[in-house]
Tab-separated table of C-alpha atoms in Angstrom:
chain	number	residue	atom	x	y	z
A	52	UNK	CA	-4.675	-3.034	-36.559
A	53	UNK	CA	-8.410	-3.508	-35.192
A	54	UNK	CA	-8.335	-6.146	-32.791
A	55	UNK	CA	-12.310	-7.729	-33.069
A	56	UNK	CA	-14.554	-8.537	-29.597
A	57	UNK	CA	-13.136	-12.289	-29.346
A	58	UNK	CA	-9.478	-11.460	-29.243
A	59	UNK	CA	-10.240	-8.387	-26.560
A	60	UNK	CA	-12.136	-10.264	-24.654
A	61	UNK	CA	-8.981	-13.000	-24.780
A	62	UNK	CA	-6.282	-10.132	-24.100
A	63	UNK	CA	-8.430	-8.841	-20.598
A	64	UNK	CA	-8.605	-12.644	-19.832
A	65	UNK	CA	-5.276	-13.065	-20.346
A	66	UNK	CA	-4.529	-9.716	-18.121
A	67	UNK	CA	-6.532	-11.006	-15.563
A	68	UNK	CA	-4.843	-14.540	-15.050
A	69	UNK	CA	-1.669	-12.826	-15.109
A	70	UNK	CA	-2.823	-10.551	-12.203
A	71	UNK	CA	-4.356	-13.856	-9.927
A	72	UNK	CA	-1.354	-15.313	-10.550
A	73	UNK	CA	0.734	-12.574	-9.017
A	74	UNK	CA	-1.637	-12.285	-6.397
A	75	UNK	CA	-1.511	-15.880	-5.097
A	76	UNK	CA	1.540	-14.589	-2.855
A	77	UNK	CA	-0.265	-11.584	-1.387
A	78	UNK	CA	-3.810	-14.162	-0.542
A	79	UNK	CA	-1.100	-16.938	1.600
A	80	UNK	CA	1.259	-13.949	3.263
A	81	UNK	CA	-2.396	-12.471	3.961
A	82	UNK	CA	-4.455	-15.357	5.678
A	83	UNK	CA	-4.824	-15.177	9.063
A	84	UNK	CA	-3.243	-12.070	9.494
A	85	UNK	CA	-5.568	-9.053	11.550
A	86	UNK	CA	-6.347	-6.274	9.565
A	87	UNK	CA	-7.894	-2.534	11.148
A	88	UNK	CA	-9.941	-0.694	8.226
A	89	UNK	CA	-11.180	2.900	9.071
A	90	UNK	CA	-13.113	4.517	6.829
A	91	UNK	CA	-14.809	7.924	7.920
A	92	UNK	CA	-18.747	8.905	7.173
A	93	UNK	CA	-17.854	10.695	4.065
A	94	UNK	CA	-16.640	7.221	2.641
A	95	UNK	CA	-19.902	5.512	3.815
A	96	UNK	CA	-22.201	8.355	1.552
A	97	UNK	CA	-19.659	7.471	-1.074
A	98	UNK	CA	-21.331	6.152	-4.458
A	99	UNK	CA	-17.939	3.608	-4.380
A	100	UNK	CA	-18.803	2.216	-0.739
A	101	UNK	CA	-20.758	-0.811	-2.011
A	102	UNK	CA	-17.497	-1.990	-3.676
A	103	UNK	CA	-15.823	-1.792	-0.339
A	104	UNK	CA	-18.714	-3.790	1.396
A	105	UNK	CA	-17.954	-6.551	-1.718
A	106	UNK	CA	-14.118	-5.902	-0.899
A	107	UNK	CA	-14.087	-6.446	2.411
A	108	UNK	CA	-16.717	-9.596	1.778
A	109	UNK	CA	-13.915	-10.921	-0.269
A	110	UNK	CA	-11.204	-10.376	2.185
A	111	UNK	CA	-12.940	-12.402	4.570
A	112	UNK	CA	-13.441	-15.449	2.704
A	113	UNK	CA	-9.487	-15.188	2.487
A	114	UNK	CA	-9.402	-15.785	5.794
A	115	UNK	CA	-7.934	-12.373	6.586
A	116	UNK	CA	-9.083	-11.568	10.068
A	117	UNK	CA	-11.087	-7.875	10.331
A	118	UNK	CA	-12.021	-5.120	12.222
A	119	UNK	CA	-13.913	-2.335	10.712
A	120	UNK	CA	-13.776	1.477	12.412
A	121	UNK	CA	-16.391	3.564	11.368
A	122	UNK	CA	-16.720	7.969	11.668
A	123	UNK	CA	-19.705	9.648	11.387
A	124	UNK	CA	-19.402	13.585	11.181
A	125	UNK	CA	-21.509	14.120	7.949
A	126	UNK	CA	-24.119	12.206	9.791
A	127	UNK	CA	-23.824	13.898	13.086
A	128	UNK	CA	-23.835	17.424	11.370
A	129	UNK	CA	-26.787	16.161	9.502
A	130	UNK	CA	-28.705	15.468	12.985
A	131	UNK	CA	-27.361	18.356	14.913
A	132	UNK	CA	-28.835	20.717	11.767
A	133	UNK	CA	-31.951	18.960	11.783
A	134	UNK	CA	-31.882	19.492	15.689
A	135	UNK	CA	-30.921	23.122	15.214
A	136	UNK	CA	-28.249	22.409	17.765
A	137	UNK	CA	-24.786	23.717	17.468
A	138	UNK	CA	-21.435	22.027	18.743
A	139	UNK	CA	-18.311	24.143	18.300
A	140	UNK	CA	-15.234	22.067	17.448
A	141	UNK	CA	-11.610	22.839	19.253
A	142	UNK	CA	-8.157	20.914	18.797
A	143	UNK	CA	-10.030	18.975	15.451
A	144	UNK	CA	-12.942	17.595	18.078
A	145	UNK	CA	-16.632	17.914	18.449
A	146	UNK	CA	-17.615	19.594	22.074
A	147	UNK	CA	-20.219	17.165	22.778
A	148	UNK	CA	-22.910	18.840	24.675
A	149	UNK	CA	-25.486	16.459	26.374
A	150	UNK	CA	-28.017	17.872	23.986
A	151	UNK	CA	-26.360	16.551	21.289
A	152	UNK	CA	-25.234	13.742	22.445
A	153	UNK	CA	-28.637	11.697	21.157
A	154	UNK	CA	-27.891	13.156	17.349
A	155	UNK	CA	-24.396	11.617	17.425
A	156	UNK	CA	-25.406	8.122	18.875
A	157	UNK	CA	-28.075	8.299	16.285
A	158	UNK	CA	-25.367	8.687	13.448
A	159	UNK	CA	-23.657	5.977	14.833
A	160	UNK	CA	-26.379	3.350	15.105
A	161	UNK	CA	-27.466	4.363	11.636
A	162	UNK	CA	-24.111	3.979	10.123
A	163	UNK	CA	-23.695	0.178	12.027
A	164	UNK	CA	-27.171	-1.150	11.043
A	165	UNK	CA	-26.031	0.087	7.093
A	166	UNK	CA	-22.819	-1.631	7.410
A	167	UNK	CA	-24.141	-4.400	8.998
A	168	UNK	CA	-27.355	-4.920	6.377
A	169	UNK	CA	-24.809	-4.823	3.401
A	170	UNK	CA	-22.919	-7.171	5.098
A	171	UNK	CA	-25.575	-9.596	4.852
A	172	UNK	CA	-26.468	-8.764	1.243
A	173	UNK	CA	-26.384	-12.556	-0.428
A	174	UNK	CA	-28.599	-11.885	-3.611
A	175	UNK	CA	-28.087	-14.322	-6.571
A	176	UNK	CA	-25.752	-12.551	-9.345
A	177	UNK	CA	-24.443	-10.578	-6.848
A	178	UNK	CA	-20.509	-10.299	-5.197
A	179	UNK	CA	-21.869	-11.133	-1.953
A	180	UNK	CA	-23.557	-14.123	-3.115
A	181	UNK	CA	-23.298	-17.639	-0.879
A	182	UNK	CA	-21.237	-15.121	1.409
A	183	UNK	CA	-21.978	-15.927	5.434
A	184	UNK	CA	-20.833	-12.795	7.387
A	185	UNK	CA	-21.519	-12.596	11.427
A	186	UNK	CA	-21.243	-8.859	11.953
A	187	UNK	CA	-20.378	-8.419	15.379
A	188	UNK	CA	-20.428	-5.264	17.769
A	189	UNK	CA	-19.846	-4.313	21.223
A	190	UNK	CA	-19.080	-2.428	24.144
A	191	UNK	CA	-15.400	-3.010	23.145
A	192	UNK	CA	-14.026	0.310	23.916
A	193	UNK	CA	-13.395	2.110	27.188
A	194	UNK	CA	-13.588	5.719	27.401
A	195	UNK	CA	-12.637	8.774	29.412
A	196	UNK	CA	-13.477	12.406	29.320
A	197	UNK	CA	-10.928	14.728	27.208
A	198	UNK	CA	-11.462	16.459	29.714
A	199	UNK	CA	-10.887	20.989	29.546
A	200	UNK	CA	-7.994	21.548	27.192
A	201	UNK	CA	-7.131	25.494	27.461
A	202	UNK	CA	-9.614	26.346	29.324
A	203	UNK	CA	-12.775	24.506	27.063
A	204	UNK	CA	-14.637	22.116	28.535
A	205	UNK	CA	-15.103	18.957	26.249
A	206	UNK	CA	-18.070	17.702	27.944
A	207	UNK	CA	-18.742	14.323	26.732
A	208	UNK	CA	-16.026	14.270	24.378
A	209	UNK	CA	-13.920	11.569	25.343
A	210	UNK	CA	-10.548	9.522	24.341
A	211	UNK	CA	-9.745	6.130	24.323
A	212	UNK	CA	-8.985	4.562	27.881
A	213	UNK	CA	-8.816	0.887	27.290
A	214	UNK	CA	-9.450	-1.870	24.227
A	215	UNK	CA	-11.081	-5.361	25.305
A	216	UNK	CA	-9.126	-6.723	23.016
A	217	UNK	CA	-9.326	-10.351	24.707
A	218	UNK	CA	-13.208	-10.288	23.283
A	219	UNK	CA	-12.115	-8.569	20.037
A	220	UNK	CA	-9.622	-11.675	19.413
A	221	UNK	CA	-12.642	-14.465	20.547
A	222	UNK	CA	-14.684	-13.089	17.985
A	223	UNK	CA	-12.132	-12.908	14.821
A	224	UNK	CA	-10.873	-16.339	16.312
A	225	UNK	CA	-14.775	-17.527	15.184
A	226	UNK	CA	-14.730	-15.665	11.901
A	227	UNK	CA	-16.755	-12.371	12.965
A	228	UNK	CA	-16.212	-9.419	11.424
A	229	UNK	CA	-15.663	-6.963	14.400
A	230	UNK	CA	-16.990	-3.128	13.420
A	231	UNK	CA	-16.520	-0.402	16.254
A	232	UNK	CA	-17.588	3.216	15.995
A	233	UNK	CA	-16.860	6.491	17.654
A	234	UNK	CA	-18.357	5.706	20.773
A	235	UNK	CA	-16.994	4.553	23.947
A	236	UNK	CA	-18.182	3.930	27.656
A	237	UNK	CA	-17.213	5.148	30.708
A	238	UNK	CA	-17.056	2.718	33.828
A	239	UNK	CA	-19.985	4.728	34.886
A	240	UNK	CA	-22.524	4.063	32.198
A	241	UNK	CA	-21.700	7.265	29.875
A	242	UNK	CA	-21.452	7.312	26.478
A	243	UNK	CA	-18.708	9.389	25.024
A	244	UNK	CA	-17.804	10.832	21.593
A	245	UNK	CA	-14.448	9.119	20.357
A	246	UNK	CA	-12.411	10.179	17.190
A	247	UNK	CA	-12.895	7.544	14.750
A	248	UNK	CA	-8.903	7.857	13.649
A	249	UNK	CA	-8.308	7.289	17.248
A	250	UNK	CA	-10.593	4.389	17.838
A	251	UNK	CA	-8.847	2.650	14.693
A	252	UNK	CA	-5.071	3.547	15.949
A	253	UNK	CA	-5.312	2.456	19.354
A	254	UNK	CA	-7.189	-1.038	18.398
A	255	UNK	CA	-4.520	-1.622	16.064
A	256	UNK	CA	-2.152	-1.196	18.559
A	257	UNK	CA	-3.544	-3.054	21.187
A	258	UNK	CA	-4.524	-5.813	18.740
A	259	UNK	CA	-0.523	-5.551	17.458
A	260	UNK	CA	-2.499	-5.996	14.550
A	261	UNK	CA	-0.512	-6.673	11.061
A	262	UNK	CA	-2.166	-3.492	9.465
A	263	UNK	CA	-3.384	-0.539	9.646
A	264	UNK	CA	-5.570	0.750	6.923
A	265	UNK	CA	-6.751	4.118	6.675
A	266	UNK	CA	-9.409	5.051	3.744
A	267	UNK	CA	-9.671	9.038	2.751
A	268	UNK	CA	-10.198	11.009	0.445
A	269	UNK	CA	-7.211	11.572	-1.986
A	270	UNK	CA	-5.253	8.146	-3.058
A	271	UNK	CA	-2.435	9.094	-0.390
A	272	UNK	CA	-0.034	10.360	0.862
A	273	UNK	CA	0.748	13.706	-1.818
A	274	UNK	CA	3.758	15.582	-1.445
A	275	UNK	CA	4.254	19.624	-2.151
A	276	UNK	CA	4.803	18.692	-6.127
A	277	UNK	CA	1.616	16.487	-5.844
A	278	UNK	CA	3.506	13.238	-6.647
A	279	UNK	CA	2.115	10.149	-4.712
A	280	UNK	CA	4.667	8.830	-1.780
A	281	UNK	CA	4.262	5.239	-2.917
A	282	UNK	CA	6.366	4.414	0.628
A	283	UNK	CA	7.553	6.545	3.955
A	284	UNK	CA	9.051	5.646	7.619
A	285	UNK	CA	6.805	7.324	10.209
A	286	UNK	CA	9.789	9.759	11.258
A	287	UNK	CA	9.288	11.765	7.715
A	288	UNK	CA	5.493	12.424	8.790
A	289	UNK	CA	5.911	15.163	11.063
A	290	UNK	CA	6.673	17.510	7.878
A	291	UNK	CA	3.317	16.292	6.269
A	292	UNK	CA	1.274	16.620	9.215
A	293	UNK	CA	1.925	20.192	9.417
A	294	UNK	CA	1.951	20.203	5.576
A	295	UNK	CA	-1.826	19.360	6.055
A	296	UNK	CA	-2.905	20.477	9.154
A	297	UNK	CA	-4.820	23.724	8.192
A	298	UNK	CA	-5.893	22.374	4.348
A	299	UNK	CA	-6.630	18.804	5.384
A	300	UNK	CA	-7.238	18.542	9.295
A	301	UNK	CA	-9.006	14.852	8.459
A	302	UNK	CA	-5.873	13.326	6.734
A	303	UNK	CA	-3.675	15.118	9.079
A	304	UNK	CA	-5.196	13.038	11.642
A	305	UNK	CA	-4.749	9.586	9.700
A	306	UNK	CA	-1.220	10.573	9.302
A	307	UNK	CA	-0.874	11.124	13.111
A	308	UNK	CA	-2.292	7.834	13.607
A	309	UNK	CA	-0.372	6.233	10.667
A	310	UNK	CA	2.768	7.489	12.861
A	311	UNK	CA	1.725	6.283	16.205
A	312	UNK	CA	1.053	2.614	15.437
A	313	UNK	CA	3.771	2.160	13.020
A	314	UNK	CA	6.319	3.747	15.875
A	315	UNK	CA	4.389	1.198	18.073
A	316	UNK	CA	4.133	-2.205	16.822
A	317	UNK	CA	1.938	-2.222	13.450
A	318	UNK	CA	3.991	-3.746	11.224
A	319	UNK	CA	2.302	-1.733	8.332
A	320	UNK	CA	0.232	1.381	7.758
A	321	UNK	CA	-1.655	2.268	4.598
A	322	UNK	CA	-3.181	5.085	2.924
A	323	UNK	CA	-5.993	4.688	-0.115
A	324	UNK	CA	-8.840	6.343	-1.497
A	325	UNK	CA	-12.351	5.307	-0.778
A	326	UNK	CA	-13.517	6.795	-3.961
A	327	UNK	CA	-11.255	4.693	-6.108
A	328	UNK	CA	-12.753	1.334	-6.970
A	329	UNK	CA	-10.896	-1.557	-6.312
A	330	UNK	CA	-8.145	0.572	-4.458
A	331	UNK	CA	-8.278	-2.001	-1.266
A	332	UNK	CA	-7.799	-5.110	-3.686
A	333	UNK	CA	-4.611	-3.331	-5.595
A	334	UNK	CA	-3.247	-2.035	-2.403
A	335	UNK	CA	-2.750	-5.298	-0.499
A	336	UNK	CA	-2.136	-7.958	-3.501
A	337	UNK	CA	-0.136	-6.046	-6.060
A	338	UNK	CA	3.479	-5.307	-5.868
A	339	UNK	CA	3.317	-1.367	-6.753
A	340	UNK	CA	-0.122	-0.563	-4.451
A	341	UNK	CA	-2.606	1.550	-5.027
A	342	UNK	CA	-1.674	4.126	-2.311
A	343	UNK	CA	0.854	4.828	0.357
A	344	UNK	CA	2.921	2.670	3.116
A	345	UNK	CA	3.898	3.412	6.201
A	346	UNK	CA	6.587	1.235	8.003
A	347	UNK	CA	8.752	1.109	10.461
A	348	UNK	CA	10.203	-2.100	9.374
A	349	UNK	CA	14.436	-2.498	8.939
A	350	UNK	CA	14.788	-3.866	5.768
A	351	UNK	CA	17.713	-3.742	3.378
A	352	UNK	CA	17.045	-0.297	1.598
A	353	UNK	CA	17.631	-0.021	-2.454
A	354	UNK	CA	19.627	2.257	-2.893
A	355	UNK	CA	22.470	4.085	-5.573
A	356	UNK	CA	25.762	2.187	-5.657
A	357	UNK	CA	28.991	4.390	-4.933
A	358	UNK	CA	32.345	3.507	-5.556
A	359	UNK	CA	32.525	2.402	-2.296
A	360	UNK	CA	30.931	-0.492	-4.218
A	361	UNK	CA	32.610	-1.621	-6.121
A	362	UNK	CA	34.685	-4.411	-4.530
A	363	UNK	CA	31.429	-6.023	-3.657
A	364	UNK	CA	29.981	-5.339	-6.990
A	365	UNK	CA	32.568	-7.402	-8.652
A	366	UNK	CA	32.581	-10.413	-5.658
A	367	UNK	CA	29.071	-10.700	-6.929
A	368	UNK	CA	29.422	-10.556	-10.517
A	369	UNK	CA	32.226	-12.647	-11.217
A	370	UNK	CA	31.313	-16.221	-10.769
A	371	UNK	CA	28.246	-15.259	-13.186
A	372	UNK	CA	30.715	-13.900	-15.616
A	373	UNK	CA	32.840	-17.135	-15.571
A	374	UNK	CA	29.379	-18.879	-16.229
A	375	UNK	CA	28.563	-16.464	-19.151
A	376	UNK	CA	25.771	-15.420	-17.493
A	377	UNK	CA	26.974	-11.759	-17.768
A	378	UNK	CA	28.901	-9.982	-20.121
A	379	UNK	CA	32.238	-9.408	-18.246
A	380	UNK	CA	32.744	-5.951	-16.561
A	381	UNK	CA	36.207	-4.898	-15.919
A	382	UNK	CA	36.751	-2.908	-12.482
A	383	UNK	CA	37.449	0.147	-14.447
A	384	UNK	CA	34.436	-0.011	-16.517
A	385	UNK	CA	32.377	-0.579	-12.937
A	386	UNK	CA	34.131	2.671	-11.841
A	387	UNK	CA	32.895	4.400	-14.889
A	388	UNK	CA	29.880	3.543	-15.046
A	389	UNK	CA	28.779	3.110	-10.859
A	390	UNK	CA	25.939	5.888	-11.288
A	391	UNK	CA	24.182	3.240	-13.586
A	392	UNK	CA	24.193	0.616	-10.558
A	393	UNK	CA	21.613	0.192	-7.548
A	394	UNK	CA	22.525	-2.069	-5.145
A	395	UNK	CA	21.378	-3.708	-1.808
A	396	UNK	CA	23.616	-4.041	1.006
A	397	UNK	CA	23.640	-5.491	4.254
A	398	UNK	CA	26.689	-5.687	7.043
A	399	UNK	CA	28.602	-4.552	4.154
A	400	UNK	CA	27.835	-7.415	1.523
A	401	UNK	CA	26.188	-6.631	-1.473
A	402	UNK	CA	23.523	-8.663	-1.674
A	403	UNK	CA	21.435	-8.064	-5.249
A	404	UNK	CA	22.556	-5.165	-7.704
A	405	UNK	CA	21.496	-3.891	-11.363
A	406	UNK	CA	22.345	-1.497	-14.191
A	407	UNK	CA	19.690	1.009	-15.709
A	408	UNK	CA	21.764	2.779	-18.760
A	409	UNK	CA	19.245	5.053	-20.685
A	410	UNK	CA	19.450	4.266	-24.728
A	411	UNK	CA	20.318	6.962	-27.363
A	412	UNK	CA	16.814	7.138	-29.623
A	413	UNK	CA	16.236	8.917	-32.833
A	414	UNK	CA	13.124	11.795	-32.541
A	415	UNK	CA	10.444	9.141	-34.039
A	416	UNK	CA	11.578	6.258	-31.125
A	417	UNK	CA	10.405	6.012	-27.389
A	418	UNK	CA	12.588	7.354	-24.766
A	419	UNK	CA	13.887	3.455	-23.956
A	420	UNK	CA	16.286	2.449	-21.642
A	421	UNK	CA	18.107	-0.920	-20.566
A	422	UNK	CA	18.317	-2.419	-17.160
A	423	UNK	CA	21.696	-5.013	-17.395
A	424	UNK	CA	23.426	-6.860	-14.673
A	425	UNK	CA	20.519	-7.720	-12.385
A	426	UNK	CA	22.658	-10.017	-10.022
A	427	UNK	CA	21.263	-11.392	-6.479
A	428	UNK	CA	23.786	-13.177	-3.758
A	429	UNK	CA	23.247	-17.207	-3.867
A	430	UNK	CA	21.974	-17.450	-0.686
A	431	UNK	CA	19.239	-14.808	-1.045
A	432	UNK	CA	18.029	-16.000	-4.705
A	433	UNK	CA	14.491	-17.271	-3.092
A	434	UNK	CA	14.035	-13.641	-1.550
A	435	UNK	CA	12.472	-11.057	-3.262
A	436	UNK	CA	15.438	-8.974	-3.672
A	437	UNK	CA	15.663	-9.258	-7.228
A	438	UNK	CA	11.889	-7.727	-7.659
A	439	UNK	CA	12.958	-5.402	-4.973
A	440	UNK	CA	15.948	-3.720	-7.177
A	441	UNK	CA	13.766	-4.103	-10.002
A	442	UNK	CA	11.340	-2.008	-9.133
A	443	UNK	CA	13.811	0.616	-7.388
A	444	UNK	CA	15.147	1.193	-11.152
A	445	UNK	CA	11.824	1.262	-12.775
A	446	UNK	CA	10.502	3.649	-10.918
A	447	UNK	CA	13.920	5.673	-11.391
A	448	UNK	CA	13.473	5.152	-15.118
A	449	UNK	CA	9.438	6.717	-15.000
A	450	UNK	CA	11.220	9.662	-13.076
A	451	UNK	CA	13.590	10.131	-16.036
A	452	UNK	CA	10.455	10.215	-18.382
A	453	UNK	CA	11.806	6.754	-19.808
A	454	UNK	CA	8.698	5.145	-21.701
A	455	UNK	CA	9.596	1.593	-22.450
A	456	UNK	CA	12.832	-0.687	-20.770
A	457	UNK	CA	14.584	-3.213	-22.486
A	458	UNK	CA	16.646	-6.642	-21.300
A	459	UNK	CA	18.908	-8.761	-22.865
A	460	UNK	CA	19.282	-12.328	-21.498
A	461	UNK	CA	20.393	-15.472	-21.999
A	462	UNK	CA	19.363	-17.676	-19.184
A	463	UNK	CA	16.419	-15.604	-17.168
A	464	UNK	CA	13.998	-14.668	-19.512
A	465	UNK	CA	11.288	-16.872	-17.784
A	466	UNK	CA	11.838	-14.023	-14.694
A	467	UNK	CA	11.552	-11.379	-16.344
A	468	UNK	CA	8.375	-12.389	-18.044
A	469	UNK	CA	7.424	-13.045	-14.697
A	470	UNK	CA	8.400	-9.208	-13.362
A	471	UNK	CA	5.853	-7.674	-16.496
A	472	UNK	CA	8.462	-7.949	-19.609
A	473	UNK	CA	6.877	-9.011	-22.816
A	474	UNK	CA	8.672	-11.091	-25.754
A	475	UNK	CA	10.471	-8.764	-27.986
A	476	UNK	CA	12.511	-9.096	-30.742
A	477	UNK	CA	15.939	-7.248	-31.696
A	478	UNK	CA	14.078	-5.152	-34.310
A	479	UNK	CA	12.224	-3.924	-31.190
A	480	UNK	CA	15.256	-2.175	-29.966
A	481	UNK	CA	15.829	1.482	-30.577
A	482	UNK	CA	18.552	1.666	-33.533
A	483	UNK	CA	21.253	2.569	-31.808
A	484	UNK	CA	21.165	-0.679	-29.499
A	485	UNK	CA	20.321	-2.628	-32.467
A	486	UNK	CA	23.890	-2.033	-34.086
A	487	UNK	CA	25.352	-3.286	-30.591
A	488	UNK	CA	23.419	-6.121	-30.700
A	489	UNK	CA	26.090	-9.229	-29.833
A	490	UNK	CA	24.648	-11.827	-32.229
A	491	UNK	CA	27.008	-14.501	-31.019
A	492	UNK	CA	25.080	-14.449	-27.667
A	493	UNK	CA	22.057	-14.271	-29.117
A	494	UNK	CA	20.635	-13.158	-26.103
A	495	UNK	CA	16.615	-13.200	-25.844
A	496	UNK	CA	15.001	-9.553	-25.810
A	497	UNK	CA	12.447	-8.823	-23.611
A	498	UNK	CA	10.711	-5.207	-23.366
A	499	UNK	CA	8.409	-3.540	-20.781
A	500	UNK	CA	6.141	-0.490	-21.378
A	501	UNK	CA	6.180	2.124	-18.526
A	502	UNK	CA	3.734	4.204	-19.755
């Protein structure tokens, strides 16, 4: 079937007011909320950093509240070789010399004026258009010498002593933009070298801020196999620092400050690409992200049921079988079949569960599979819990190589349609299913595609 320029044109509409839809929870939870982007100087030569400027224009109108933390090595190398001056690095940081200590504020003023001049961009037929951004920057950050580490003198090299953050909040309270490089001042009048990573970790902090965004080079946090970590707790980064120390000194220090403010009051921590467009937009107003998250936070965890389960399993899935809601599940069939279930639990109550059962298929149908029994407690049906197990069991069904999921419903259709299922019809099913199909339920079909 060719589908002809009017009805594409329809079907990316369509895809598009599905997506602002979904989003409209993200933009409220959002608003007013303080956000720390960093983004090192490799991101700012990046063909792609225009579409953050437009991003970041857009997140402001949202009324997110924003602080921008700039690096500059690229630059300063750039200076420093143009200077023929050299500056040994020891422990992942420049030993700034006093020599070269003009080529790095250089870099740095550069890098704010460009920031600051796209901010300001308001051209007709452009993203930034009828966009009024105050760019505002400061003497926000206190410094101190690193001092000598191991016997190396740092020079003017310095860390992070103190954040105004009482000026930093004034200024987001009157809708600035706050953007902070890696520079500091002593009490004295110096100027000191900072690391960017730590400029952006220790605002955050300070700020409690509500995240912490980090923008590198790869799309996030990789393990060994090269499989994105969609979500981590800061106590499994150790392994991955060291994983990346040597290949990767740059994201091993966004991991070390990923780990630091999440174990110290940053609600959340993420890791994106600056190379990918549109990677800020997916990461904070779609479910799945567009990179990796790093919390802290105690929620319920998804996890496999056991048999330890299945008392609660059946507390919770009785009253809906008495409605006909659910096809009845004896306890022995539970038993059987617990490996199927994920569950929630809390204090010992399960609170939401579901069923993924993988479908026999002939060698011309998709690998398919059927999520059943998606179940949430009364009193935590306007949570999110439902999505939450949801998602758990998609994402177990991609790691089984499972190309399309089915569901069967009678009264819930609407929420499904809501989660990404499409209509679908019993003919849709694999064959197998098809001749198991209950006809005196008639329950709707509704299919997903995972590929």
């Amino acid at each position: 079937m060719h589908l002809n320029s009017t009805e594409t044109s329809h079907s990316t509409t369509l895809q598009y007011v599905h997506w602002f839809r979904h989003s409209a929870p993200y933009i409220n939870a959002h608003r007013n909320k303080t956000f720390v982007l960093m983004f090192d100087g490799e991101a700012v030569l990046h063909d792609n950093f225009q579409h953050i400027i437009h991003d970041i224009a857009l997140l402001h109108s949202l009324g997110i509240r924003l602080v921008l933390v700039h690096g500059a090595r690229p630059q300063i190398n750039q200076n420093l070789q143009a200077s023929q001056i050299d500056t040994p690095f020891h422990q992942q940081r420049r030993i700034t010399t006093r020599e070269s200590l003009s080529c790095v504020m250089n870099a740095v003023g550069s890098i704010r004026l460009q920031i600051e001049a796209l901010l300001s961009m308001g051209l007709a037929n452009s993203p930034m258009y009828g966009a009024r951004i105050d760019v505002v920057s400061g003497n926000f950050i206190t410094a101190k010498p690193y001092g000598i580490r191991d016997g190396v003198d740092f020079q003017l090299t310095g860390e992070v002593r103190s954040v105004d953050t009482d000026a930093i909040q004034r200024h987001l309270n009157n809708h600035n933009i706050v953007v902070l490089g890696p520079t500091g001042y002593s009490t004295t009048g110096e100027v000191f070298n900072l690391l960017a990573e730590e400029v952006a970790t220790k605002t955050a902090i300070r700020l409690q801020a509500d995240k912490l965004i980090f923008l590198g080079k790869q799309q996030g946090l990789l393990n060994e196999q090269g499989q994105l970590q969609r979500e981590i707790r800061p106590s499994q980064l150790n392994h991955y620092i060291g994983l990346y120390q040597a290949s990767q000194p740059e994201m091993a220090l966004h991991l070390r400050g990923a780990q630091d403010a999440a174990t110290q009051g940053v609600n959340r921590v993420h890791l994106i690409s600056y190379a990918s467009d549109g990677a800020l937009l997916e990461e904070l107003f779609t479910r799945d992200g567009a990179g990796t998250m790093i919390t802290d936070a105690h929620y319920e965890e998804v996890r496999t049921a056991n048999i330890q389960d299945v008392g609660g399993l059946i507390s919770l899935l009785r009253p809906l079988e008495e409605e006909g809601v659910l096809v009845y599940r004896s306890r022995e069939r539970l038993e059987n079949e617990i490996e199927q279930f994920a569950v929630i639990e809390r204090d010992g109550t399960i609170l939401a569960c579901a069923a993924l059962y993988p479908l026999p298929v002939s060698d011309n149908e998709l690998r398919s599979a059927e999520i059943a029994c998606v179940a949430v407690h009364p009193a935590y049906r306007k949570s999110n819990r439902g999505s939450q197990i949801l998602h758990y069991l998609e994402d177990k069904a991609r790691s089984l190589g499972i190309q399309q999921l089915f569901i069967l419903t009678t009264r819930t259709a609407h929420w499904f349609l809501e989660q990404g299922f499409e209509p679908a019809s019993v003919d849709d099913l694999p064959n197998a299913r098809q001749a198991l199909y209950n006809y005196q339920r008639n329950s709707l079909v509704c299919k997903k595609s995972l590929t």
